[in-house]
mmCIF file of C-alpha atoms and ligand atoms in Angstrom:
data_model
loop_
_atom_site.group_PDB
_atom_site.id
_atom_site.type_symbol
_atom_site.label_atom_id
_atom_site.label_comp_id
_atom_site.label_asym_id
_atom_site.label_seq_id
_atom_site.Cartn_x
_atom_site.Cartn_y
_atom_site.Cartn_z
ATOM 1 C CA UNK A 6 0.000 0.000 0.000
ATOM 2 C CA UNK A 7 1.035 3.597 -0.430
ATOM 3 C CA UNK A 8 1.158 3.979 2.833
ATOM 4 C CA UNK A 9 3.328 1.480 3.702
ATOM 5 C CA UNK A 10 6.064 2.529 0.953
ATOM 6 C CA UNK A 11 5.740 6.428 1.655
ATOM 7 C CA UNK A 12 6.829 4.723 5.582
ATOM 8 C CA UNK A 13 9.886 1.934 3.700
ATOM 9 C CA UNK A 14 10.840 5.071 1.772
ATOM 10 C CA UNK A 15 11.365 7.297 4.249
ATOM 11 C CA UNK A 16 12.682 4.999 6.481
ATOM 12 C CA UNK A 17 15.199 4.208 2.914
ATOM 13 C CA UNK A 18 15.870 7.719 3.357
ATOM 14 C CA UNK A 19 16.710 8.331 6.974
ATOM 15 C CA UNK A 20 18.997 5.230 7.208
ATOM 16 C CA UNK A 21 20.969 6.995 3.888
ATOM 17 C CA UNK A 22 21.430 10.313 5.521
ATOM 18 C CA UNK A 23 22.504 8.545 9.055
ATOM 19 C CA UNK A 24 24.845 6.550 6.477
ATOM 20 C CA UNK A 25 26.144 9.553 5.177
ATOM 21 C CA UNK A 26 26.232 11.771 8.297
ATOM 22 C CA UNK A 27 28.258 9.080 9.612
ATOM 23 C CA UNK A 28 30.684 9.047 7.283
ATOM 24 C CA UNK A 29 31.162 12.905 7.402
ATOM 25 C CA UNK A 30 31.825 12.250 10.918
ATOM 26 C CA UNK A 31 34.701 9.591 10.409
ATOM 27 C CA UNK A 32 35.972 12.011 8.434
ATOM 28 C CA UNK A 33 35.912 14.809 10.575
ATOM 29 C CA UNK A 34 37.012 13.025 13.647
ATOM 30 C CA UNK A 35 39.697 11.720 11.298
ATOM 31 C CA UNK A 36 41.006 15.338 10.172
ATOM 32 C CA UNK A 37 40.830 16.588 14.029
ATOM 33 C CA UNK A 38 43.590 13.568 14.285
ATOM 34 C CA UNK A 39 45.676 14.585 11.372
ATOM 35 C CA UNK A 40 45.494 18.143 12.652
ATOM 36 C CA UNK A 41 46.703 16.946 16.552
ATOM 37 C CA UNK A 42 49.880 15.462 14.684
ATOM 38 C CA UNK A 43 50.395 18.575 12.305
ATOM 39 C CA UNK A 44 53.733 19.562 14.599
ATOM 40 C CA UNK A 45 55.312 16.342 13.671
ATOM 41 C CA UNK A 46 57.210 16.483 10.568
ATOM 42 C CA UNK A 47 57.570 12.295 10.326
ATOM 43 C CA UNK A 48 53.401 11.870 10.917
ATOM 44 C CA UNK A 49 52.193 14.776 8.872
ATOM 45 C CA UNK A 50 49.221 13.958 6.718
ATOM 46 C CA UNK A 51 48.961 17.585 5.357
ATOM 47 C CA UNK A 52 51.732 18.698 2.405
ATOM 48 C CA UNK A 53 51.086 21.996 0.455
ATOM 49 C CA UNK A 54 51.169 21.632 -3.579
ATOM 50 C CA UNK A 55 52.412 24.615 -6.068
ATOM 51 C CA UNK A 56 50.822 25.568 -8.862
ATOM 52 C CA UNK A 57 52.919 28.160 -11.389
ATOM 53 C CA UNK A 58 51.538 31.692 -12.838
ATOM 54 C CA UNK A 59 52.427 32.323 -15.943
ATOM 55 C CA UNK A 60 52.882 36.127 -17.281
ATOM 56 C CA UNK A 61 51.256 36.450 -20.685
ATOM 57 C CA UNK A 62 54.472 39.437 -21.620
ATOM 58 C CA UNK A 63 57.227 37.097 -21.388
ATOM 59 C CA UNK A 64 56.519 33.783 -20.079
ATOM 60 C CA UNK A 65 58.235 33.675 -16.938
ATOM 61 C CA UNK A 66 56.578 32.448 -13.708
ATOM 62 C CA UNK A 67 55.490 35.387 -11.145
ATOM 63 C CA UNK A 68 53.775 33.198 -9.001
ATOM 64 C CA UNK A 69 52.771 30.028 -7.129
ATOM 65 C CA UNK A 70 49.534 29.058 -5.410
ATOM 66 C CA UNK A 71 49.996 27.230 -2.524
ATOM 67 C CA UNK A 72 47.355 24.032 -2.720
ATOM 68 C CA UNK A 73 46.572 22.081 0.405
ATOM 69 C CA UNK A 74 46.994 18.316 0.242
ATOM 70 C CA UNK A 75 45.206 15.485 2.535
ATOM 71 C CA UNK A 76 46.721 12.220 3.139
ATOM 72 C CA UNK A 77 44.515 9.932 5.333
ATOM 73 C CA UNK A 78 45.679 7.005 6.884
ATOM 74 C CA UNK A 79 41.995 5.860 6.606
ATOM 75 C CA UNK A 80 40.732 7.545 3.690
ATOM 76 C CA UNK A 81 43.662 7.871 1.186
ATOM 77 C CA UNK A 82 44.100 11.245 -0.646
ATOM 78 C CA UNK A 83 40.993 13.788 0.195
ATOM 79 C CA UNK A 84 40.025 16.836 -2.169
ATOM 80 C CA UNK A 85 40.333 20.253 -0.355
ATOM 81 C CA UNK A 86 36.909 20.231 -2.358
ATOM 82 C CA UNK A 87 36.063 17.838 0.644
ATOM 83 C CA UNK A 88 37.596 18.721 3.620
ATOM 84 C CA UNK A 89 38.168 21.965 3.658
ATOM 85 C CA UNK A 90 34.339 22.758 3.606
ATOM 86 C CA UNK A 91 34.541 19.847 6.714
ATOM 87 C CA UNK A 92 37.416 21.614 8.168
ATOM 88 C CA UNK A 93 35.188 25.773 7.940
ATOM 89 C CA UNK A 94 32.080 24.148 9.672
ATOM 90 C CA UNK A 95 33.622 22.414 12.643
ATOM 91 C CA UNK A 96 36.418 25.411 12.975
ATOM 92 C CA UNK A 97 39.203 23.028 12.519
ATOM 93 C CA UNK A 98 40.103 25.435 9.200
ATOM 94 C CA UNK A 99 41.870 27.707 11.964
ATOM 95 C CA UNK A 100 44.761 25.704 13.390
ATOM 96 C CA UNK A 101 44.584 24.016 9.785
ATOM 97 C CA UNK A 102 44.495 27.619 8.019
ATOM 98 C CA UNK A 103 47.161 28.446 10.208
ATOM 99 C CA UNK A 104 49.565 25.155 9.589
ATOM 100 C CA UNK A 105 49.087 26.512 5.522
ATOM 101 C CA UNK A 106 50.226 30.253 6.325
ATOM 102 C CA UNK A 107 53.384 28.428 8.115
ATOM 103 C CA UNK A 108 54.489 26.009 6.204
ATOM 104 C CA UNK A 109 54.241 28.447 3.117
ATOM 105 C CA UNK A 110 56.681 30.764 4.567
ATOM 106 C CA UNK A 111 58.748 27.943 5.656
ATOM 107 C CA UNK A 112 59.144 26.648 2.164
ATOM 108 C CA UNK A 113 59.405 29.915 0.148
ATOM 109 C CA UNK A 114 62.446 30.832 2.677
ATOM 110 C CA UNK A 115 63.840 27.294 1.275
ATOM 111 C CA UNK A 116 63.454 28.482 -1.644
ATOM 112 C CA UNK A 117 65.354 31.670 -1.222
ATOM 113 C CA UNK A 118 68.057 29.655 0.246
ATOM 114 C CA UNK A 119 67.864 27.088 -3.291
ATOM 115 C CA UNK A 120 68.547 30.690 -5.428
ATOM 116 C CA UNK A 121 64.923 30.882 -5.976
ATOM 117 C CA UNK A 122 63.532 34.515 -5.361
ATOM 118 C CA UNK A 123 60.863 36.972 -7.313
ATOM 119 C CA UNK A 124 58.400 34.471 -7.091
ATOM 120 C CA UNK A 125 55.234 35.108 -4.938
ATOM 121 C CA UNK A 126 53.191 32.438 -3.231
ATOM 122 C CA UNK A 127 49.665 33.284 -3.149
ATOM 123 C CA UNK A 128 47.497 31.402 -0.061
ATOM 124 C CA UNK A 129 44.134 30.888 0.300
ATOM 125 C CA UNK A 130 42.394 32.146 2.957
ATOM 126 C CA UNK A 131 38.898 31.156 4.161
ATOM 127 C CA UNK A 132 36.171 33.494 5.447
ATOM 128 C CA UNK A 133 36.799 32.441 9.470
ATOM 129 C CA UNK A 134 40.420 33.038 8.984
ATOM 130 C CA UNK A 135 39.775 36.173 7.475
ATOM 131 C CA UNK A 136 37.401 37.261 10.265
ATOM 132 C CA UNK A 137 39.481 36.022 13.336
ATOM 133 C CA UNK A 138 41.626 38.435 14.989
ATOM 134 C CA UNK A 139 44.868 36.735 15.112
ATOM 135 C CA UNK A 140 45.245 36.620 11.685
ATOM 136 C CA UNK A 141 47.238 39.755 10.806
ATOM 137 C CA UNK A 142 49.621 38.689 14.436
ATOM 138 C CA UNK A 143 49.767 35.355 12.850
ATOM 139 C CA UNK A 144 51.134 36.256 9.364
ATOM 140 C CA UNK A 145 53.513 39.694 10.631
ATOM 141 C CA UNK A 146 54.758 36.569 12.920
ATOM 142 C CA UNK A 147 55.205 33.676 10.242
ATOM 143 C CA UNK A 148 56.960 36.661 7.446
ATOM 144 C CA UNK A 149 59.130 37.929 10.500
ATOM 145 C CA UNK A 150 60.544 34.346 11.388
ATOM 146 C CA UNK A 151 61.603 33.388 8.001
ATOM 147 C CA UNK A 152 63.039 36.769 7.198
ATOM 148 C CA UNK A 153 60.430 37.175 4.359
ATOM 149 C CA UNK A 154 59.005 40.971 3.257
ATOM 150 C CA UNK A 155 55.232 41.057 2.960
ATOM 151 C CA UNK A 156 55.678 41.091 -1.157
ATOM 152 C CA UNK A 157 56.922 37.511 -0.397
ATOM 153 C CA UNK A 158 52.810 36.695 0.000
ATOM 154 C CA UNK A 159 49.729 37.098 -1.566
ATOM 155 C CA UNK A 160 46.179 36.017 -0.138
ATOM 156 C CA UNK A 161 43.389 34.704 -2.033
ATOM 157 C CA UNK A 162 39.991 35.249 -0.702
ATOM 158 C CA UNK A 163 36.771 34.025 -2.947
ATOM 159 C CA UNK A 164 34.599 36.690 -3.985
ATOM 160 C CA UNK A 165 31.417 34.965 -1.802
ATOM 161 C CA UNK A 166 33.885 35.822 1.583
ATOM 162 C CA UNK A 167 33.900 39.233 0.375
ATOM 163 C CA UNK A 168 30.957 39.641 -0.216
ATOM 164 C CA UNK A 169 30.338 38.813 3.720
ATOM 165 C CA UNK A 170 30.410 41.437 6.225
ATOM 166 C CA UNK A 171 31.309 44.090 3.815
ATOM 167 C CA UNK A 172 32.060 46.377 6.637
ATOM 168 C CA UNK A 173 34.641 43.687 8.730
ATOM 169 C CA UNK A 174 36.255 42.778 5.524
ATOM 170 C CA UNK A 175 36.982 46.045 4.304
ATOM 171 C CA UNK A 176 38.492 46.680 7.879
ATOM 172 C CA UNK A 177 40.620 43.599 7.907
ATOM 173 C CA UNK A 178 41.721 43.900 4.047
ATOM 174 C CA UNK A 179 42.659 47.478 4.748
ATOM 175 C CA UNK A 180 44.994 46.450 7.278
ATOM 176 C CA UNK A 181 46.543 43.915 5.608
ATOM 177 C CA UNK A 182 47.373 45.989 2.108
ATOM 178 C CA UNK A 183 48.596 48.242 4.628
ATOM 179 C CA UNK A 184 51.402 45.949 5.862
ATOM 180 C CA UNK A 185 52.343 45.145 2.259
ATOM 181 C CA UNK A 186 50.265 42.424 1.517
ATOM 182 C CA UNK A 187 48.819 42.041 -1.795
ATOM 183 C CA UNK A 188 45.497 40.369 -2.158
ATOM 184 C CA UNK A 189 43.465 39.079 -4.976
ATOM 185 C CA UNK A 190 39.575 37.882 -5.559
ATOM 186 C CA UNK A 191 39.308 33.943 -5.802
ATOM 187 C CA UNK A 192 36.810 32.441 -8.397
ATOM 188 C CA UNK A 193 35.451 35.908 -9.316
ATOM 189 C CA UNK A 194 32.400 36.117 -11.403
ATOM 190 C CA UNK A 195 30.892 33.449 -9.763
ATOM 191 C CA UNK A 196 29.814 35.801 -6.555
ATOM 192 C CA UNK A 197 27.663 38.741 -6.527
ATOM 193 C CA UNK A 198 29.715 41.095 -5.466
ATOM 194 C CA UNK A 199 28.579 44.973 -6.379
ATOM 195 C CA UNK A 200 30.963 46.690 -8.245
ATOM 196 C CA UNK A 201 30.805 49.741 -6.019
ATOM 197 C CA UNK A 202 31.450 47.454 -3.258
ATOM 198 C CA UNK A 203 34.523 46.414 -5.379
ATOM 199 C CA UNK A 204 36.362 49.326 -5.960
ATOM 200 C CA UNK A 205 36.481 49.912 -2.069
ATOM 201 C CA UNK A 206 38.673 46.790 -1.431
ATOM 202 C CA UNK A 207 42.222 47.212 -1.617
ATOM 203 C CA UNK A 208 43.048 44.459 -3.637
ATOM 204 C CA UNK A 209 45.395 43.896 -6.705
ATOM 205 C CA UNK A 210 44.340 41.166 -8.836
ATOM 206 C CA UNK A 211 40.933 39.325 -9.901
ATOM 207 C CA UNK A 212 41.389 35.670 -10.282
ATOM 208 C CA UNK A 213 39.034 34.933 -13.524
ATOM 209 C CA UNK A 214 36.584 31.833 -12.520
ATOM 210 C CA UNK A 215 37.731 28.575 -14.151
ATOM 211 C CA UNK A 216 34.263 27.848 -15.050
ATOM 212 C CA UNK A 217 34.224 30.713 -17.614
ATOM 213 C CA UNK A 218 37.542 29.956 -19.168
ATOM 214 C CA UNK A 219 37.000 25.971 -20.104
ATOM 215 C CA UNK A 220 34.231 26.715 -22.970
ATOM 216 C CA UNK A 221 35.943 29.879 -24.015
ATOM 217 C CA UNK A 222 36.547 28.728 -27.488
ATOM 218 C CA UNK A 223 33.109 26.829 -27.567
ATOM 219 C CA UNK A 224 30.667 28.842 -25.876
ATOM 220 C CA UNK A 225 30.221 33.095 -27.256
ATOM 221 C CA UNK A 226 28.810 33.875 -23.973
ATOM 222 C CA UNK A 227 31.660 32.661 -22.160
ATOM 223 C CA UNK A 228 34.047 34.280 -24.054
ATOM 224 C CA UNK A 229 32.372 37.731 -23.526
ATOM 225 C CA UNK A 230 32.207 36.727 -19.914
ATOM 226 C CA UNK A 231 35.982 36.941 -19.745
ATOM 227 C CA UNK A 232 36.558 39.468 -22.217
ATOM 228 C CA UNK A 233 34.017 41.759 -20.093
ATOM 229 C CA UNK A 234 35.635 40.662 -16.657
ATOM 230 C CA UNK A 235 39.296 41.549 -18.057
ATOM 231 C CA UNK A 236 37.850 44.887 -19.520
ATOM 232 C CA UNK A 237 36.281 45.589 -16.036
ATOM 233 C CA UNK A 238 39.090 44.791 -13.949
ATOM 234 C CA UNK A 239 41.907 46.469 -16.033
ATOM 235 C CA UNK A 240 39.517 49.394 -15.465
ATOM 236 C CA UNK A 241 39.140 49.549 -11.853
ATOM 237 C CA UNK A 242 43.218 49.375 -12.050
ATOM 238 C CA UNK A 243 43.661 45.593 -11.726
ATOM 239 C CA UNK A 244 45.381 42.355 -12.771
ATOM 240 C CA UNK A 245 43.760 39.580 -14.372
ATOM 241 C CA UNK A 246 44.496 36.172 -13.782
ATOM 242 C CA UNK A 247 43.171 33.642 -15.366
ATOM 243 C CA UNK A 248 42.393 30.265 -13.671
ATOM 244 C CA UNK A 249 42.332 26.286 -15.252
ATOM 245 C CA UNK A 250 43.956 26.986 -18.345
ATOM 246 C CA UNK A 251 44.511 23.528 -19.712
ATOM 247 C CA UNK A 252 45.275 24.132 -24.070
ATOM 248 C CA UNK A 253 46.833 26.372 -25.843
ATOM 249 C CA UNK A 254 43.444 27.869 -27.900
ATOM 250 C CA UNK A 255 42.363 29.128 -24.414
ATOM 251 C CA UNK A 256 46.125 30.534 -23.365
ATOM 252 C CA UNK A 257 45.925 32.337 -26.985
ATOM 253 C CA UNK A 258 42.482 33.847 -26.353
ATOM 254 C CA UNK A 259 43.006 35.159 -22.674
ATOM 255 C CA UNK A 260 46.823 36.765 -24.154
ATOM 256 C CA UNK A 261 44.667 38.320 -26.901
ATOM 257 C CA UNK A 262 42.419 39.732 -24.404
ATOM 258 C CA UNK A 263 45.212 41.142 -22.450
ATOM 259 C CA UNK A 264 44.573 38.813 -19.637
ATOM 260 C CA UNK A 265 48.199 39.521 -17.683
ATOM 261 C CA UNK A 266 48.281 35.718 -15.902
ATOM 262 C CA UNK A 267 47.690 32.509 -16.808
ATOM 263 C CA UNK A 268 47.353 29.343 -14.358
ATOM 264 C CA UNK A 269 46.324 26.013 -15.447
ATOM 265 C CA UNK A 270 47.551 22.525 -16.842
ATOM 266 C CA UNK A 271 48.923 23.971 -19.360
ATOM 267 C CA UNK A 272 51.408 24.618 -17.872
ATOM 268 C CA UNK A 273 52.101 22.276 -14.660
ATOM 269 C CA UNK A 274 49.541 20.609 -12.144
ATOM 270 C CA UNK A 275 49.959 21.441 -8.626
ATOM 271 C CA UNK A 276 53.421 20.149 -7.901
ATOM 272 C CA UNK A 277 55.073 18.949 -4.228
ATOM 273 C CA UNK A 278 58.091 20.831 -3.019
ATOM 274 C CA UNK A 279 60.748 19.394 -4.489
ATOM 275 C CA UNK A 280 58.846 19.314 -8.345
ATOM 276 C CA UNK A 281 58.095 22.428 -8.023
ATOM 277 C CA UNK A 282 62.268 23.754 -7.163
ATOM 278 C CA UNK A 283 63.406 21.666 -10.120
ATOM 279 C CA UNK A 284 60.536 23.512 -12.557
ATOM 280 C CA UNK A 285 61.703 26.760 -11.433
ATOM 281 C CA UNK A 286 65.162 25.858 -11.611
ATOM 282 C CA UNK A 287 64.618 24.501 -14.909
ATOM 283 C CA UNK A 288 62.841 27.836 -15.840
ATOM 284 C CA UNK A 289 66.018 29.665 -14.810
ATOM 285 C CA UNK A 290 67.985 27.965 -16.714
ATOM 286 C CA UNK A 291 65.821 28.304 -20.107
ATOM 287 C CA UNK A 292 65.448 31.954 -19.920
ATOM 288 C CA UNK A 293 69.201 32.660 -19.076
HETATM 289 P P1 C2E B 316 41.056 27.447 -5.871
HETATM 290 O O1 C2E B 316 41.732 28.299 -4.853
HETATM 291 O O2 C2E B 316 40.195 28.116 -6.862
HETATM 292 O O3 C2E B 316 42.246 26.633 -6.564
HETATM 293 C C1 C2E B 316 42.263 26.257 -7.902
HETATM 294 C C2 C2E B 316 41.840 24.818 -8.075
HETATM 295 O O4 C2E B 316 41.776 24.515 -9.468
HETATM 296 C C3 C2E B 316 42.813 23.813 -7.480
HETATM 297 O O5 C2E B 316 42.054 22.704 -7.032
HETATM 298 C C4 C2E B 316 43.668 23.425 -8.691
HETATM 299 O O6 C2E B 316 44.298 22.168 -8.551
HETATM 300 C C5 C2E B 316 42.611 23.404 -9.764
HETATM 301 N N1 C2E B 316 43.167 23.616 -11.103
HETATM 302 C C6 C2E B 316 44.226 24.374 -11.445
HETATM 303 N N2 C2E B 316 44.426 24.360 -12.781
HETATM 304 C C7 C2E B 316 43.473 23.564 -13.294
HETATM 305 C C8 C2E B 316 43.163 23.144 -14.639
HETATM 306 O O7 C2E B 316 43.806 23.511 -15.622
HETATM 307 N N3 C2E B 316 42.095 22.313 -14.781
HETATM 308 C C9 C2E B 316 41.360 21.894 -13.723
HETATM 309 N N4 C2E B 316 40.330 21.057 -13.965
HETATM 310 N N5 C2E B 316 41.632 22.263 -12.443
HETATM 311 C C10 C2E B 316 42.675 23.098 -12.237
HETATM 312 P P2 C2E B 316 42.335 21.996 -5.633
HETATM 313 O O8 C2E B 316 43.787 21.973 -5.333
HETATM 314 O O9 C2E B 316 41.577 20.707 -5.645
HETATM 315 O O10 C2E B 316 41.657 22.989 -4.601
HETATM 316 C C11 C2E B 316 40.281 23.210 -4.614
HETATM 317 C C12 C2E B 316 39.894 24.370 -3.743
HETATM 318 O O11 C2E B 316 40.144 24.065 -2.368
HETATM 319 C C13 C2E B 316 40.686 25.640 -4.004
HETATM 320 O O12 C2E B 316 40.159 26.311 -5.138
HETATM 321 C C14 C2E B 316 40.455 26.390 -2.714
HETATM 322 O O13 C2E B 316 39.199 27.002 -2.713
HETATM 323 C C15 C2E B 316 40.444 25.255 -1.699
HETATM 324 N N6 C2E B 316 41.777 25.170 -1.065
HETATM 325 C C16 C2E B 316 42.891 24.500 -1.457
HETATM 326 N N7 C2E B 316 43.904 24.692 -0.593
HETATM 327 C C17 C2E B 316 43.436 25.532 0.374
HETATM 328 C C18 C2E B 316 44.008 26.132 1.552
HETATM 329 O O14 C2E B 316 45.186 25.977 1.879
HETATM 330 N N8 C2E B 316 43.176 26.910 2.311
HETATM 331 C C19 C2E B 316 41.869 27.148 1.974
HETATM 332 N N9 C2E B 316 41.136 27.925 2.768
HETATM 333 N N10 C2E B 316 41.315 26.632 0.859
HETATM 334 C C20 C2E B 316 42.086 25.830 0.071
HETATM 335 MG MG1 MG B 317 42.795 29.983 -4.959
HETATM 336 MG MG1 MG B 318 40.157 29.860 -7.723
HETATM 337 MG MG1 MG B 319 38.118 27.752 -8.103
#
C-alpha cells in the first residue's frame, strides 16, 4: 500500500542520511587527528602543492599558489573540495588555516636559500580566517621568522567571503594591504559582489573563474564573460588572472584579451616541493 512505501521510503531515506552523516563524521574526527599530529614532521598527513603563474608578456613564472593536500591514513588522498568545507564548519580550518600560512613561509624561505627569489606564493584564505583576529599577528609573525618581506605573499579570498560582512572585511583587508600584503579575488564572477562594493577593497588582482575559461573557445557567452571581466578589472586598475587553463586555444584567447596571468595545466599541475624547485630551476635555466 502507499502507505506502507511512503513509511519503507522514508525509512530508505533516513537510514541513507545517518549513512552519510556518519561518514562525514569519520571524516571529521579523522582530520581533528591529522590536525593533533600537524607539529610532527615524520606523521604529517597535510603537504602543500604549487601551482605556477604564468605572465602572458614574457613567459616567466610570477607566481605560485599554494594548494593544500590530505593524506589519510583511513581515507587515502581527500580533495580540499572535501575537507576543507569539513574543516570551515567544525572550525578546525583555523589551526589548519594556520599550519598553511606556516608552512608556506617555511618553504618559500627554502626556496630563497635554493637561489629561488621573485616568485610570490599566493594562499588561500577562508572566510573564518579572514574574520578572526589573530590573523594579521599570525602572518607579521610567520613573514618575521623566516626573514620574508610582505611582497613575499599574496592572499586569495573568494569573492562569496567578500561579499560577507562588507564592513569587517573592508576593515581587515585594509589592514593587511597596509602591511604590504597584496590580495586578490578567488573564483570571481561566480559571486555577486557589487561593483561599487569592489572598488572599495584594496586588492590587486581578480582571479578569472575557471568555469568561464573551459568553454571559451566553444561557448560566445563565455568568451564575452571573460573578455568583459578583463575589460572591467583592467579598469578599476587591476590584474587579471586567469584560472584552469589547460590548451593552448584558451592561453591564446586570454593573451589576446590582455589577460596579464595565466594558471592552469597547461602549464604544470599542482606540484610537491621538491617538483616544483626543479621547474623553477629549470625555468632559470631556459630563460638565461
Ligand atoms: P582554488 O583556490 O580556486 O584553486 C584552484 C583549483 O583549481 C585547485 O584545485 C587546482 O588544482 C585546480 N586547477 C588548477 N588548474 C586547473 C586546470 O587547468 N584544470 C582543472 N580542472 N583544475 C585546475 P584543488 O587543489 O583541488 O583545490 C580546490 C579548492 O580548495 C581551491 O580552489 C580552494 O578554494 C580550496 N583550497 C585548497 N587549498 C586551500 C588552503 O590551503 N586553504 C583554503 N582555505 N582553501 C584551500
Ligand atoms: Mg585559490
Ligand atoms: Mg580559484
Ligand atoms: Mg576555483
Amino acid at each position: 500500500h502507499a502507505k506502507d512505501a511512503g513509511r519503507n521510503n522514508h525509512q530508505f531515506y533516513a537510514s541513507r542520511m545517518n549513512e552519510s552523516a556518519g561518514e562525514r563524521l569519520q571524516m571529521e574526527n579523522a582530520l581533528r587527528q591529522a590536525i593533533a599530529s600537524i607539529g610532527l614532521p615524520e606523521t604529517c598527513q597535510f603537504a602543500l602543492h604549487f601551482q605556477p603563474q604564468i605572465s602572458t608578456k614574457n613567459g616567466r613564472v610570477v607566481g605560485l599558489e599554494a594548494l593544500l593536500r590530505w593524506t589519510s591514513p583511513v581515507f587515502g588522498a581527500v580533495s580540499p573540495l572535501r575537507f576543507i568545507p569539513i574543516a570551515e564548519e567544525t572550525g578546525l580550518i583555523q589551526p589548519l588555516g594556520d599550519w598553511v600560512i606556516w608552512e608556506s613561509c617555511r618553504l618559500i624561505h627554502d626556496m630563497r636559500q635554493r637561489g629561488i627569489a621573485g616568485v610570490r606564493v599566493a594562499i588561500n584564505i577562508s572566510a573564518q580566517q579572514l574574520r578572526h583576529e589573530n590573523l594579521l599577528l599570525l602572518v607579521r609573525g610567520a613573514l618575521a621568522c623566516y626573514e620574508l618581506t610582505p611582497d613575499a605573499i599574496e592572499l586569495e579570498i573568494t569573492e562569496s567571503t567578500a561579499m560577507q560582512n562588507p564592513e569587517v572585511t573592508l576593515d581587515i583587508l585594509d589592514q593587511l594591504a597596509g602591511m604590504g600584503i597584496e590580495l586578490a579575488i578567488d573564483d570571481f564572477g561566480t559571486g555577486h559582489s557589487s561593483l561599487a562594493y569592489l572598488k572599495h577593497l584594496p586588492i590587486k588582482r581578480l582571479k578569472l573563474d575557471r568555469s568561464f575559461v573551459l568553454d571559451i573557445e566553444t561557448d560566445a557567452n563565455d568568451a564575452s564573460i571573460c573578455a568583459a571581466i578583463i575589460a572591467l578589472g583592467h579598469n578599476l586598475g587591476l590584474e587579471l588572472v586567469a584560472e584552469g587553463v589547460e590548451t593552448a586555444m584558451q592561453s591564446e584567447f586570454l593573451s589576446r584579451l590582455g589577460c596579464d596571468y595565466l594558471q592552469g595545466y597547461l602549464y604544470s599541475k599542482p606540484l610537491p616541493f621538491a617538483e616544483i624547485i626543479a621547474y623553477l630551476q629549470a625555468q632559470q635555466g631556459v630563460s638565461e
